PDB file of C-alpha atoms in Angstrom:
ATOM      1  CA  MET A   1      90.365 146.494 120.922  1.00  0.00           C
ATOM      2  CA  ALA A   2      88.702 144.669 123.719  1.00  0.00           C
ATOM      3  CA  LEU A   3      89.696 144.946 127.170  1.00  0.00           C
ATOM      4  CA  VAL A   4      90.973 141.836 129.140  1.00  0.00           C
ATOM      5  CA  LEU A   5      88.289 141.242 131.447  1.00  0.00           C
ATOM      6  CA  GLY A   6      90.418 139.583 133.989  1.00  0.00           C
ATOM      7  CA  LEU A   7      92.842 142.839 134.379  1.00  0.00           C
ATOM      8  CA  TRP A   8      89.754 144.710 135.403  1.00  0.00           C
ATOM      9  CA  GLN A   9      89.571 145.613 138.902  1.00  0.00           C
ATOM     10  CA  PRO A  10      86.398 146.883 140.499  1.00  0.00           C
ATOM     11  CA  LEU A  11      86.058 150.687 141.121  1.00  0.00           C
ATOM     12  CA  VAL A  12      86.782 151.035 144.760  1.00  0.00           C
ATOM     13  CA  GLN A  13      85.601 154.005 146.690  1.00  0.00           C
ATOM     14  CA  ALA A  14      86.390 155.155 149.865  1.00  0.00           C
ATOM     15  CA  GLN A  15      83.459 156.491 152.378  1.00  0.00           C
ATOM     16  CA  SER A  16      83.369 159.545 154.086  1.00  0.00           C
ATOM     17  CA  GLN A  17      82.182 159.769 157.309  1.00  0.00           C
ATOM     18  CA  SER A  18      78.807 160.924 156.401  1.00  0.00           C
ATOM     19  CA  GLY A  19      78.816 157.728 154.155  1.00  0.00           C
ATOM     20  CA  ALA A  20      78.947 159.371 150.763  1.00  0.00           C
ATOM     21  CA  ALA A  21      81.372 157.974 148.268  1.00  0.00           C
ATOM     22  CA  VAL A  22      84.707 159.950 148.044  1.00  0.00           C
ATOM     23  CA  PRO A  23      85.958 160.519 144.362  1.00  0.00           C
ATOM     24  CA  THR A  24      89.043 158.294 143.670  1.00  0.00           C
ATOM     25  CA  ARG A  25      90.335 161.463 141.487  1.00  0.00           C
ATOM     26  CA  SER A  26      89.436 165.228 141.533  1.00  0.00           C
ATOM     27  CA  VAL A  27      87.519 167.108 138.983  1.00  0.00           C
ATOM     28  CA  ASN A  28      90.739 168.286 137.523  1.00  0.00           C
ATOM     29  CA  GLU A  29      92.367 164.856 137.806  1.00  0.00           C
ATOM     30  CA  TRP A  30      89.632 163.453 135.590  1.00  0.00           C
ATOM     31  CA  LEU A  31      89.384 165.993 133.001  1.00  0.00           C
ATOM     32  CA  THR A  32      92.996 166.255 132.569  1.00  0.00           C
ATOM     33  CA  ARG A  33      93.163 162.414 132.188  1.00  0.00           C
ATOM     34  CA  MET A  34      90.337 162.818 129.652  1.00  0.00           C
ATOM     35  CA  GLN A  35      91.948 165.316 127.700  1.00  0.00           C
ATOM     36  CA  GLU A  36      95.247 163.841 127.408  1.00  0.00           C
ATOM     37  CA  ALA A  37      93.720 160.595 126.349  1.00  0.00           C
ATOM     38  CA  SER A  38      92.171 162.472 123.589  1.00  0.00           C
ATOM     39  CA  ARG A  39      95.273 164.168 122.610  1.00  0.00           C
ATOM     40  CA  GLN A  40      97.662 161.282 122.550  1.00  0.00           C
ATOM     41  CA  ARG A  41      95.846 158.132 121.347  1.00  0.00           C
ATOM     42  CA  ALA A  42      95.728 156.638 117.989  1.00  0.00           C
ATOM     43  CA  TYR A  43      91.947 155.213 117.427  1.00  0.00           C
ATOM     44  CA  THR A  44      89.411 154.694 114.679  1.00  0.00           C
ATOM     45  CA  GLY A  45      85.580 154.438 115.590  1.00  0.00           C
ATOM     46  CA  THR A  46      82.025 155.340 114.614  1.00  0.00           C
ATOM     47  CA  LEU A  47      80.709 158.188 116.722  1.00  0.00           C
ATOM     48  CA  VAL A  48      76.811 158.351 116.835  1.00  0.00           C
ATOM     49  CA  VAL A  49      75.448 161.936 118.117  1.00  0.00           C
ATOM     50  CA  SER A  50      71.687 162.580 119.170  1.00  0.00           C
ATOM     51  CA  ALA A  51      70.538 165.883 119.636  1.00  0.00           C
ATOM     52  CA  GLY A  52      66.798 166.250 120.167  1.00  0.00           C
ATOM     53  CA  SER A  53      65.135 164.275 117.394  1.00  0.00           C
ATOM     54  CA  VAL A  54      68.081 164.638 115.140  1.00  0.00           C
ATOM     55  CA  MET A  55      70.641 161.678 115.064  1.00  0.00           C
ATOM     56  CA  SER A  56      73.883 161.853 113.097  1.00  0.00           C
ATOM     57  CA  ALA A  57      76.727 159.396 112.652  1.00  0.00           C
ATOM     58  CA  SER A  58      80.541 160.061 111.500  1.00  0.00           C
ATOM     59  CA  ARG A  59      83.456 157.971 111.120  1.00  0.00           C
ATOM     60  CA  ILE A  60      86.510 159.233 112.837  1.00  0.00           C
ATOM     61  CA  TRP A  61      90.430 158.223 112.264  1.00  0.00           C
ATOM     62  CA  HIS A  62      92.596 160.050 114.978  1.00  0.00           C
ATOM     63  CA  VAL A  63      96.581 159.739 115.284  1.00  0.00           C
ATOM     64  CA  CYS A  64      99.206 161.978 117.188  1.00  0.00           C
ATOM     65  CA  ASP A  65     103.001 161.473 117.054  1.00  0.00           C
ATOM     66  CA  GLY A  66     103.658 163.367 120.309  1.00  0.00           C
ATOM     67  CA  VAL A  67     104.036 166.564 118.640  1.00  0.00           C
ATOM     68  CA  GLN A  68     101.292 166.865 115.796  1.00  0.00           C
ATOM     69  CA  GLN A  69      97.820 165.464 115.906  1.00  0.00           C
ATOM     70  CA  MET A  70      95.696 164.900 112.792  1.00  0.00           C
ATOM     71  CA  GLU A  71      91.963 163.997 112.526  1.00  0.00           C
ATOM     72  CA  ARG A  72      89.698 162.854 109.914  1.00  0.00           C
ATOM     73  CA  ILE A  73      86.206 163.093 110.354  1.00  0.00           C
ATOM     74  CA  GLU A  74      83.499 161.729 107.828  1.00  0.00           C
ATOM     75  CA  THR A  75      80.199 162.195 107.837  1.00  0.00           C
ATOM     76  CA  LEU A  76      77.793 158.667 107.473  1.00  0.00           C
ATOM     77  CA  THR A  77      74.617 160.558 107.422  1.00  0.00           C
ATOM     78  CA  GLY A  78      73.168 163.740 105.867  1.00  0.00           C
ATOM     79  CA  ALA A  79      75.308 165.514 103.005  1.00  0.00           C
ATOM     80  CA  PRO A  80      78.618 163.927 102.366  1.00  0.00           C
ATOM     81  CA  ARG A  81      81.181 165.972 104.307  1.00  0.00           C
ATOM     82  CA  THR A  82      84.956 165.195 105.286  1.00  0.00           C
ATOM     83  CA  THR A  83      87.007 167.061 107.744  1.00  0.00           C
ATOM     84  CA  ILE A  84      90.644 166.695 108.079  1.00  0.00           C
ATOM     85  CA  ARG A  85      92.414 168.531 111.027  1.00  0.00           C
ATOM     86  CA  ARG A  86      96.228 168.705 111.685  1.00  0.00           C
ATOM     87  CA  ASN A  87      96.739 170.651 115.160  1.00  0.00           C
ATOM     88  CA  ASN A  88      94.716 173.818 114.434  1.00  0.00           C
ATOM     89  CA  GLU A  89      94.602 173.961 110.562  1.00  0.00           C
ATOM     90  CA  VAL A  90      91.332 172.441 109.222  1.00  0.00           C
ATOM     91  CA  ILE A  91      90.098 171.928 105.935  1.00  0.00           C
ATOM     92  CA  THR A  92      86.469 170.671 105.023  1.00  0.00           C
ATOM     93  CA  PHE A  93      85.637 168.997 101.794  1.00  0.00           C
ATOM     94  CA  VAL A  94      81.950 169.179 100.521  1.00  0.00           C
ATOM     95  CA  PRO A  95      81.846 166.710  97.685  1.00  0.00           C
ATOM     96  CA  ASP A  96      78.575 167.719  96.439  1.00  0.00           C
ATOM     97  CA  ALA A  97      79.354 171.493  95.867  1.00  0.00           C
ATOM     98  CA  LYS A  98      83.109 170.573  95.041  1.00  0.00           C
ATOM     99  CA  THR A  99      84.222 173.237  97.571  1.00  0.00           C
ATOM    100  CA  ALA A 100      86.725 172.882 100.256  1.00  0.00           C
ATOM    101  CA  TRP A 101      87.068 175.396 103.449  1.00  0.00           C
ATOM    102  CA  ILE A 102      90.277 175.966 105.028  1.00  0.00           C
ATOM    103  CA  GLU A 103      90.520 177.637 108.370  1.00  0.00           C
ATOM    104  CA  GLU A 104      92.579 178.014 111.778  1.00  0.00           C
ATOM    105  CA  ARG A 105      90.809 176.771 114.729  1.00  0.00           C
ATOM    106  CA  GLU A 106      92.390 178.068 118.061  1.00  0.00           C
ATOM    107  CA  SER A 107      90.112 175.815 119.862  1.00  0.00           C
ATOM    108  CA  LEU A 108      90.159 172.202 118.515  1.00  0.00           C
ATOM    109  CA  GLY A 109      86.796 171.228 119.851  1.00  0.00           C
ATOM    110  CA  LEU A 110      88.446 168.680 122.478  1.00  0.00           C
ATOM    111  CA  PHE A 111      86.116 167.991 125.565  1.00  0.00           C
ATOM    112  CA  PRO A 112      87.359 169.312 127.830  1.00  0.00           C
ATOM    113  CA  ASP A 113      89.121 172.541 126.726  1.00  0.00           C
ATOM    114  CA  LEU A 114      91.422 172.994 129.661  1.00  0.00           C
ATOM    115  CA  LEU A 115      94.415 174.138 127.692  1.00  0.00           C
ATOM    116  CA  ARG A 116      93.263 177.409 127.479  1.00  0.00           C
ATOM    117  CA  THR A 117      91.419 177.869 130.737  1.00  0.00           C
ATOM    118  CA  PRO A 118      92.565 177.970 134.297  1.00  0.00           C
ATOM    119  CA  ALA A 119      92.511 174.630 135.735  1.00  0.00           C
ATOM    120  CA  ASN A 120      91.798 175.909 139.431  1.00  0.00           C
ATOM    121  CA  ALA A 121      88.526 177.542 138.157  1.00  0.00           C
ATOM    122  CA  ILE A 122      86.881 174.263 137.235  1.00  0.00           C
ATOM    123  CA  PRO A 123      86.372 173.153 140.753  1.00  0.00           C
ATOM    124  CA  LYS A 124      84.654 176.279 141.724  1.00  0.00           C
ATOM    125  CA  TYR A 125      81.764 175.770 139.172  1.00  0.00           C
ATOM    126  CA  TYR A 126      81.578 172.116 138.706  1.00  0.00           C
ATOM    127  CA  GLU A 127      81.909 168.812 141.335  1.00  0.00           C
ATOM    128  CA  VAL A 128      82.603 165.256 140.360  1.00  0.00           C
ATOM    129  CA  ARG A 129      80.718 162.079 141.236  1.00  0.00           C
ATOM    130  CA  GLU A 130      81.853 158.705 140.349  1.00  0.00           C
ATOM    131  CA  THR A 131      79.006 156.266 139.641  1.00  0.00           C
ATOM    132  CA  GLY A 132      80.232 152.810 138.628  1.00  0.00           C
ATOM    133  CA  VAL A 133      81.531 150.997 135.607  1.00  0.00           C
ATOM    134  CA  GLN A 134      79.625 150.079 132.156  1.00  0.00           C
ATOM    135  CA  ARG A 135      80.675 148.825 128.834  1.00  0.00           C
ATOM    136  CA  VAL A 136      80.710 151.015 125.502  1.00  0.00           C
ATOM    137  CA  ALA A 137      81.431 149.686 122.311  1.00  0.00           C
ATOM    138  CA  GLY A 138      83.123 146.677 123.912  1.00  0.00           C
ATOM    139  CA  HIS A 139      85.352 148.673 126.229  1.00  0.00           C
ATOM    140  CA  LEU A 140      85.021 148.900 130.089  1.00  0.00           C
ATOM    141  CA  ALA A 141      84.484 152.671 131.075  1.00  0.00           C
ATOM    142  CA  ASP A 142      84.474 154.471 134.435  1.00  0.00           C
ATOM    143  CA  VAL A 143      80.992 156.476 134.623  1.00  0.00           C
ATOM    144  CA  VAL A 144      81.732 160.085 136.184  1.00  0.00           C
ATOM    145  CA  GLU A 145      79.483 162.812 136.686  1.00  0.00           C
ATOM    146  CA  ILE A 146      80.647 166.512 136.129  1.00  0.00           C
ATOM    147  CA  LEU A 147      77.832 168.306 137.937  1.00  0.00           C
ATOM    148  CA  PRO A 148      77.426 172.363 138.033  1.00  0.00           C
ATOM    149  CA  ARG A 149      77.456 174.210 141.248  1.00  0.00           C
ATOM    150  CA  ASP A 150      75.028 176.750 139.865  1.00  0.00           C
ATOM    151  CA  PRO A 151      72.197 177.140 137.368  1.00  0.00           C
ATOM    152  CA  LEU A 152      74.383 178.881 134.577  1.00  0.00           C
ATOM    153  CA  ARG A 153      75.594 175.666 133.041  1.00  0.00           C
ATOM    154  CA  PHE A 154      74.921 172.061 132.426  1.00  0.00           C
ATOM    155  CA  GLY A 155      76.208 168.853 133.983  1.00  0.00           C
ATOM    156  CA  PHE A 156      77.764 165.722 132.260  1.00  0.00           C
ATOM    157  CA  ARG A 157      77.685 162.488 132.417  1.00  0.00           C
ATOM    158  CA  ILE A 158      81.015 160.739 130.910  1.00  0.00           C
ATOM    159  CA  TRP A 159      82.016 157.230 130.321  1.00  0.00           C
ATOM    160  CA  SER A 160      85.892 157.308 130.232  1.00  0.00           C
ATOM    161  CA  GLU A 161      87.533 153.991 128.976  1.00  0.00           C
ATOM    162  CA  GLN A 162      89.435 152.552 131.903  1.00  0.00           C
ATOM    163  CA  LYS A 163      92.976 151.781 130.376  1.00  0.00           C
ATOM    164  CA  THR A 164      93.328 155.278 128.459  1.00  0.00           C
ATOM    165  CA  GLY A 165      90.929 157.591 130.031  1.00  0.00           C
ATOM    166  CA  LEU A 166      89.528 158.241 126.564  1.00  0.00           C
ATOM    167  CA  VAL A 167      85.856 159.482 126.477  1.00  0.00           C
ATOM    168  CA  VAL A 168      83.860 157.226 124.567  1.00  0.00           C
ATOM    169  CA  LYS A 169      80.258 158.337 125.674  1.00  0.00           C
ATOM    170  CA  LEU A 170      79.218 161.558 126.860  1.00  0.00           C
ATOM    171  CA  GLN A 171      75.903 162.922 128.094  1.00  0.00           C
ATOM    172  CA  THR A 172      74.755 166.356 128.563  1.00  0.00           C
ATOM    173  CA  LEU A 173      72.394 166.724 131.375  1.00  0.00           C
ATOM    174  CA  GLY A 174      69.812 169.457 132.165  1.00  0.00           C
ATOM    175  CA  GLU A 175      67.412 169.942 135.115  1.00  0.00           C
ATOM    176  CA  LYS A 176      66.875 166.954 137.207  1.00  0.00           C
ATOM    177  CA  ASP A 177      69.671 165.009 135.307  1.00  0.00           C
ATOM    178  CA  VAL A 178      67.391 164.681 132.061  1.00  0.00           C
ATOM    179  CA  VAL A 179      69.684 163.834 129.046  1.00  0.00           C
ATOM    180  CA  LEU A 180      69.697 166.957 126.654  1.00  0.00           C
ATOM    181  CA  GLU A 181      72.115 165.511 124.208  1.00  0.00           C
ATOM    182  CA  GLN A 182      74.345 162.284 123.797  1.00  0.00           C
ATOM    183  CA  LEU A 183      77.348 161.123 121.753  1.00  0.00           C
ATOM    184  CA  ALA A 184      78.885 157.867 122.065  1.00  0.00           C
ATOM    185  CA  TYR A 185      80.964 155.355 119.851  1.00  0.00           C
ATOM    186  CA  SER A 186      79.244 152.489 118.644  1.00  0.00           C
ATOM    187  CA  GLU A 187      82.631 150.791 117.994  1.00  0.00           C
ATOM    188  CA  LEU A 188      86.090 151.951 118.601  1.00  0.00           C
ATOM    189  CA  GLN A 189      89.599 150.373 117.921  1.00  0.00           C
ATOM    190  CA  LEU A 190      92.145 151.835 120.425  1.00  0.00           C
ATOM    191  CA  ASP A 191      95.810 151.988 119.278  1.00  0.00           C
ATOM    192  CA  ALA A 192      94.586 151.702 115.514  1.00  0.00           C
ATOM    193  CA  PRO A 193      97.180 151.691 112.829  1.00  0.00           C
ATOM    194  CA  VAL A 194      96.421 155.443 111.343  1.00  0.00           C
ATOM    195  CA  ARG A 195      99.026 156.541 109.107  1.00  0.00           C
ATOM    196  CA  MET A 196      99.577 160.160 109.500  1.00  0.00           C
ATOM    197  CA  ASP A 197     101.567 160.926 106.136  1.00  0.00           C
ATOM    198  CA  LYS A 198      98.213 159.177 104.532  1.00  0.00           C
ATOM    199  CA  LEU A 199      96.103 161.781 106.264  1.00  0.00           C
ATOM    200  CA  ARG A 200      98.720 164.675 105.365  1.00  0.00           C
ATOM    201  CA  LYS A 201      98.294 163.420 101.715  1.00  0.00           C
ATOM    202  CA  MET A 202      94.517 163.616 101.867  1.00  0.00           C
ATOM    203  CA  MET A 203      94.792 166.956 103.330  1.00  0.00           C
ATOM    204  CA  LYS A 204      96.612 168.469 100.639  1.00  0.00           C
ATOM    205  CA  ASP A 205      94.710 166.912  97.703  1.00  0.00           C
ATOM    206  CA  THR A 206      92.241 169.619  96.650  1.00  0.00           C
ATOM    207  CA  ARG A 207      91.903 168.325  92.994  1.00  0.00           C
ATOM    208  CA  GLY A 208      88.789 169.228  91.458  1.00  0.00           C
ATOM    209  CA  TYR A 209      87.669 171.473  94.452  1.00  0.00           C
ATOM    210  CA  GLU A 210      87.238 175.165  94.561  1.00  0.00           C
ATOM    211  CA  VAL A 211      89.096 176.268  97.704  1.00  0.00           C
ATOM    212  CA  TYR A 212      88.208 179.070  99.978  1.00  0.00           C
ATOM    213  CA  ARG A 213      90.044 180.578 103.080  1.00  0.00           C
ATOM    214  CA  PRO A 214      87.913 182.894 104.808  1.00  0.00           C
ATOM    215  CA  MET A 215      90.169 185.705 106.103  1.00  0.00           C
ATOM    216  CA  VAL A 216      89.763 186.154 109.928  1.00  0.00           C
ATOM    217  CA  LYS A 217      91.445 189.000 112.030  1.00  0.00           C
ATOM    218  CA  LYS A 218      92.122 188.817 115.743  1.00  0.00           C
ATOM    219  CA  THR A 219      90.617 191.504 117.474  1.00  0.00           C
ATOM    220  CA  THR A 220      89.050 192.581 120.915  1.00  0.00           C
ATOM    221  CA  PRO A 221      85.267 193.883 121.688  1.00  0.00           C
ATOM    222  CA  GLU A 222      86.849 197.343 122.703  1.00  0.00           C
ATOM    223  CA  ALA A 223      88.648 197.523 119.573  1.00  0.00           C
ATOM    224  CA  GLU A 224      85.496 197.202 117.564  1.00  0.00           C
ATOM    225  CA  GLY A 225      83.634 199.578 119.919  1.00  0.00           C
ATOM    226  CA  TRP A 226      82.089 197.308 122.310  1.00  0.00           C
ATOM    227  CA  GLN A 227      82.292 196.214 126.153  1.00  0.00           C
ATOM    228  CA  PHE A 228      81.114 193.793 128.503  1.00  0.00           C
ATOM    229  CA  LYS A 229      79.680 195.647 131.530  1.00  0.00           C
ATOM    230  CA  ASP A 230      79.779 192.360 133.515  1.00  0.00           C
ATOM    231  CA  VAL A 231      81.445 188.933 133.171  1.00  0.00           C
ATOM    232  CA  VAL A 232      79.513 185.805 133.556  1.00  0.00           C
ATOM    233  CA  PRO A 233      81.048 183.837 136.452  1.00  0.00           C
ATOM    234  CA  GLY A 234      83.545 181.308 135.211  1.00  0.00           C
ATOM    235  CA  PHE A 235      83.513 182.023 131.736  1.00  0.00           C
ATOM    236  CA  LEU A 236      86.619 183.556 130.140  1.00  0.00           C
ATOM    237  CA  ARG A 237      87.196 185.179 126.601  1.00  0.00           C
ATOM    238  CA  MET A 238      89.042 182.602 124.537  1.00  0.00           C
ATOM    239  CA  SER A 239      88.985 184.639 121.386  1.00  0.00           C
ATOM    240  CA  CYS A 240      87.576 187.465 119.344  1.00  0.00           C
ATOM    241  CA  HIS A 241      88.071 188.322 115.634  1.00  0.00           C
ATOM    242  CA  THR A 242      86.397 189.647 112.790  1.00  0.00           C
ATOM    243  CA  ARG A 243      85.893 188.261 108.990  1.00  0.00           C
ATOM    244  CA  ASP A 244      86.761 189.662 105.915  1.00  0.00           C
ATOM    245  CA  ALA A 245      84.043 192.643 105.033  1.00  0.00           C
ATOM    246  CA  GLY A 246      85.291 193.000 101.548  1.00  0.00           C
ATOM    247  CA  GLU A 247      84.366 196.603 100.484  1.00  0.00           C
ATOM    248  CA  ALA A 248      83.368 197.434 103.987  1.00  0.00           C
ATOM    249  CA  ASN A 249      85.237 200.580 105.613  1.00  0.00           C
ATOM    250  CA  GLU A 250      83.152 201.102 108.562  1.00  0.00           C
ATOM    251  CA  VAL A 251      84.396 199.166 111.490  1.00  0.00           C
ATOM    252  CA  SER A 252      80.368 199.059 112.619  1.00  0.00           C
ATOM    253  CA  SER A 253      79.581 196.910 109.502  1.00  0.00           C
ATOM    254  CA  VAL A 254      82.214 194.152 110.191  1.00  0.00           C
ATOM    255  CA  PRO A 255      80.940 191.044 111.617  1.00  0.00           C
ATOM    256  CA  MET A 256      82.440 190.087 115.012  1.00  0.00           C
ATOM    257  CA  GLN A 257      82.506 186.516 116.623  1.00  0.00           C
ATOM    258  CA  CYS A 258      83.847 186.430 120.714  1.00  0.00           C
ATOM    259  CA  ILE A 259      83.925 182.905 122.107  1.00  0.00           C
ATOM    260  CA  PHE A 260      83.975 182.289 125.964  1.00  0.00           C
ATOM    261  CA  SER A 261      84.516 179.105 127.712  1.00  0.00           C
ATOM    262  CA  ASP A 262      84.645 177.763 131.235  1.00  0.00           C
ATOM    263  CA  GLY A 263      86.533 174.584 130.190  1.00  0.00           C
ATOM    264  CA  LEU A 264      83.664 172.345 129.757  1.00  0.00           C
ATOM    265  CA  ALA A 265      81.040 174.897 128.390  1.00  0.00           C
ATOM    266  CA  SER A 266      81.213 177.344 125.587  1.00  0.00           C
ATOM    267  CA  VAL A 267      79.129 180.458 124.251  1.00  0.00           C
ATOM    268  CA  SER A 268      79.761 182.204 121.171  1.00  0.00           C
ATOM    269  CA  LEU A 269      78.781 185.938 120.758  1.00  0.00           C
ATOM    270  CA  PHE A 270      78.202 187.152 116.711  1.00  0.00           C
ATOM    271  CA  VAL A 271      77.550 190.959 116.128  1.00  0.00           C
ATOM    272  CA  GLU A 272      76.669 192.034 112.670  1.00  0.00           C
ATOM    273  CA  PRO A 273      75.014 194.993 111.176  1.00  0.00           C
ATOM    274  CA  LEU A 274      71.037 195.093 111.490  1.00  0.00           C
ATOM    275  CA  ASP A 275      69.510 193.859 108.313  1.00  0.00           C
ATOM    276  CA  ALA A 276      65.820 194.661 108.184  1.00  0.00           C
ATOM    277  CA  ARG A 277      65.422 191.725 105.641  1.00  0.00           C
ATOM    278  CA  ARG A 278      66.678 189.065 108.014  1.00  0.00           C
ATOM    279  CA  HIS A 279      66.228 190.572 111.516  1.00  0.00           C
ATOM    280  CA  GLY A 280      63.302 191.165 112.870  1.00  0.00           C
ATOM    281  CA  ALA A 281      61.575 190.432 116.437  1.00  0.00           C
ATOM    282  CA  GLU A 282      63.773 188.940 119.120  1.00  0.00           C
ATOM    283  CA  THR A 283      64.143 185.154 118.507  1.00  0.00           C
ATOM    284  CA  SER A 284      65.189 181.994 120.599  1.00  0.00           C
ATOM    285  CA  ALA A 285      65.586 178.383 119.477  1.00  0.00           C
ATOM    286  CA  VAL A 286      66.731 175.191 121.043  1.00  0.00           C
ATOM    287  CA  MET A 287      68.382 171.742 119.537  1.00  0.00           C
ATOM    288  CA  GLY A 288      69.384 169.285 122.178  1.00  0.00           C
ATOM    289  CA  ALA A 289      71.689 170.970 124.774  1.00  0.00           C
ATOM    290  CA  THR A 290      72.354 173.887 122.363  1.00  0.00           C
ATOM    291  CA  HIS A 291      70.407 177.147 122.881  1.00  0.00           C
ATOM    292  CA  SER A 292      70.438 180.211 120.864  1.00  0.00           C
ATOM    293  CA  LEU A 293      69.398 183.836 121.488  1.00  0.00           C
ATOM    294  CA  GLY A 294      69.032 186.852 118.860  1.00  0.00           C
ATOM    295  CA  MET A 295      68.201 190.360 119.638  1.00  0.00           C
ATOM    296  CA  ARG A 296      68.726 193.853 118.147  1.00  0.00           C
ATOM    297  CA  LEU A 297      71.185 195.839 119.907  1.00  0.00           C
ATOM    298  CA  GLY A 298      70.820 199.352 118.388  1.00  0.00           C
ATOM    299  CA  ASN A 299      71.768 199.403 114.767  1.00  0.00           C
ATOM    300  CA  HIS A 300      73.263 195.859 115.309  1.00  0.00           C
ATOM    301  CA  TRP A 301      72.074 192.325 115.683  1.00  0.00           C
ATOM    302  CA  LEU A 302      73.229 190.250 118.526  1.00  0.00           C
ATOM    303  CA  THR A 303      73.249 186.358 118.058  1.00  0.00           C
ATOM    304  CA  VAL A 304      74.228 184.323 121.271  1.00  0.00           C
ATOM    305  CA  LEU A 305      74.442 180.491 121.188  1.00  0.00           C
ATOM    306  CA  GLY A 306      76.112 177.842 123.298  1.00  0.00           C
ATOM    307  CA  GLU A 307      75.617 174.648 125.155  1.00  0.00           C
ATOM    308  CA  VAL A 308      74.394 176.262 128.235  1.00  0.00           C
ATOM    309  CA  PRO A 309      71.063 177.150 129.877  1.00  0.00           C
ATOM    310  CA  PRO A 310      68.821 180.144 128.425  1.00  0.00           C
ATOM    311  CA  VAL A 311      69.627 182.120 131.732  1.00  0.00           C
ATOM    312  CA  THR A 312      73.153 182.163 130.641  1.00  0.00           C
ATOM    313  CA  LEU A 313      72.586 183.457 127.152  1.00  0.00           C
ATOM    314  CA  GLN A 314      70.704 186.256 128.732  1.00  0.00           C
ATOM    315  CA  ARG A 315      73.242 187.084 130.882  1.00  0.00           C
ATOM    316  CA  PHE A 316      75.902 187.492 127.977  1.00  0.00           C
ATOM    317  CA  ALA A 317      73.199 189.617 126.089  1.00  0.00           C
ATOM    318  CA  GLN A 318      72.723 191.854 128.724  1.00  0.00           C
ATOM    319  CA  ALA A 319      76.594 192.403 129.335  1.00  0.00           C
ATOM    320  CA  LEU A 320      77.374 193.388 125.992  1.00  0.00           C
ATOM    321  CA  GLN A 321      76.998 197.342 125.314  1.00  0.00           C
ATOM    322  CA  ARG A 322      78.024 199.659 122.476  1.00  0.00           C
ATOM    323  CA  THR A 323      80.842 202.224 123.339  1.00  0.00           C
ATOM    324  CA  ARG A 324      80.677 204.217 120.021  1.00  0.00           C
TER     325      ARG A 324
END
């Protein structure tokens, strides 16, 4: 739905004594506005993601009734795949393999992930800068930069739709504001007539599919024989779990995943038993803004990945140590 141009008022920024623009909203106010828009609005759109040389597109249907929110994401490039989410319950249909995967996700993948991190910590590690107004997918949007105060995290340039606050375009910024990754709506309909009951029926209809529900168990690093001897500033542990190990009886043989977040960036650590056939020398890789690191820790293999600089992954890897 296009905004009425006559209702648009130019962004007015006060000037400090030094002449620098003073943001009209604090970093927390901007991020809260963006998050509430993503949780409360009904909309449909086509989202295009560019990471390095790889580009993909998906069709999105999103609706919220004030209590529940549902979302359907259908890939338009690559292998067909449809993901439907109701709150933290997610099912992914893979038509080619005729499989459906059901899982619970504590993190809903929303940007920003403020609900599970202390809001007062964000300004300590990020600052905000407002840079103007641009159109994205036919909608006027405020352009806001959320910039890191240290080298342990990337910055973000965000286009926030003026009327609702919905994020309609997002760039992840590296050194010297180089764009590492970008996502943007190529078309977007706000307040779209998305029916929650229809999405519920689609979510339950698994006829013709073999359904898998991976078993996960909440745990802590300490309970699995690990500890972090140091904390990477700003990152808090959001969750830690192990997956069903089948016949395995030894705690050391159970794969463990821990997720950390500072409210904007997240880092995942995977620890699994060392397998000489798959694990060799230390590895590193990058795809857009996502970096990964693999290394041996005694009789285990550690994989760390996230949309953060390599130095941050190194800090996490160096902090983890075996206690038994």
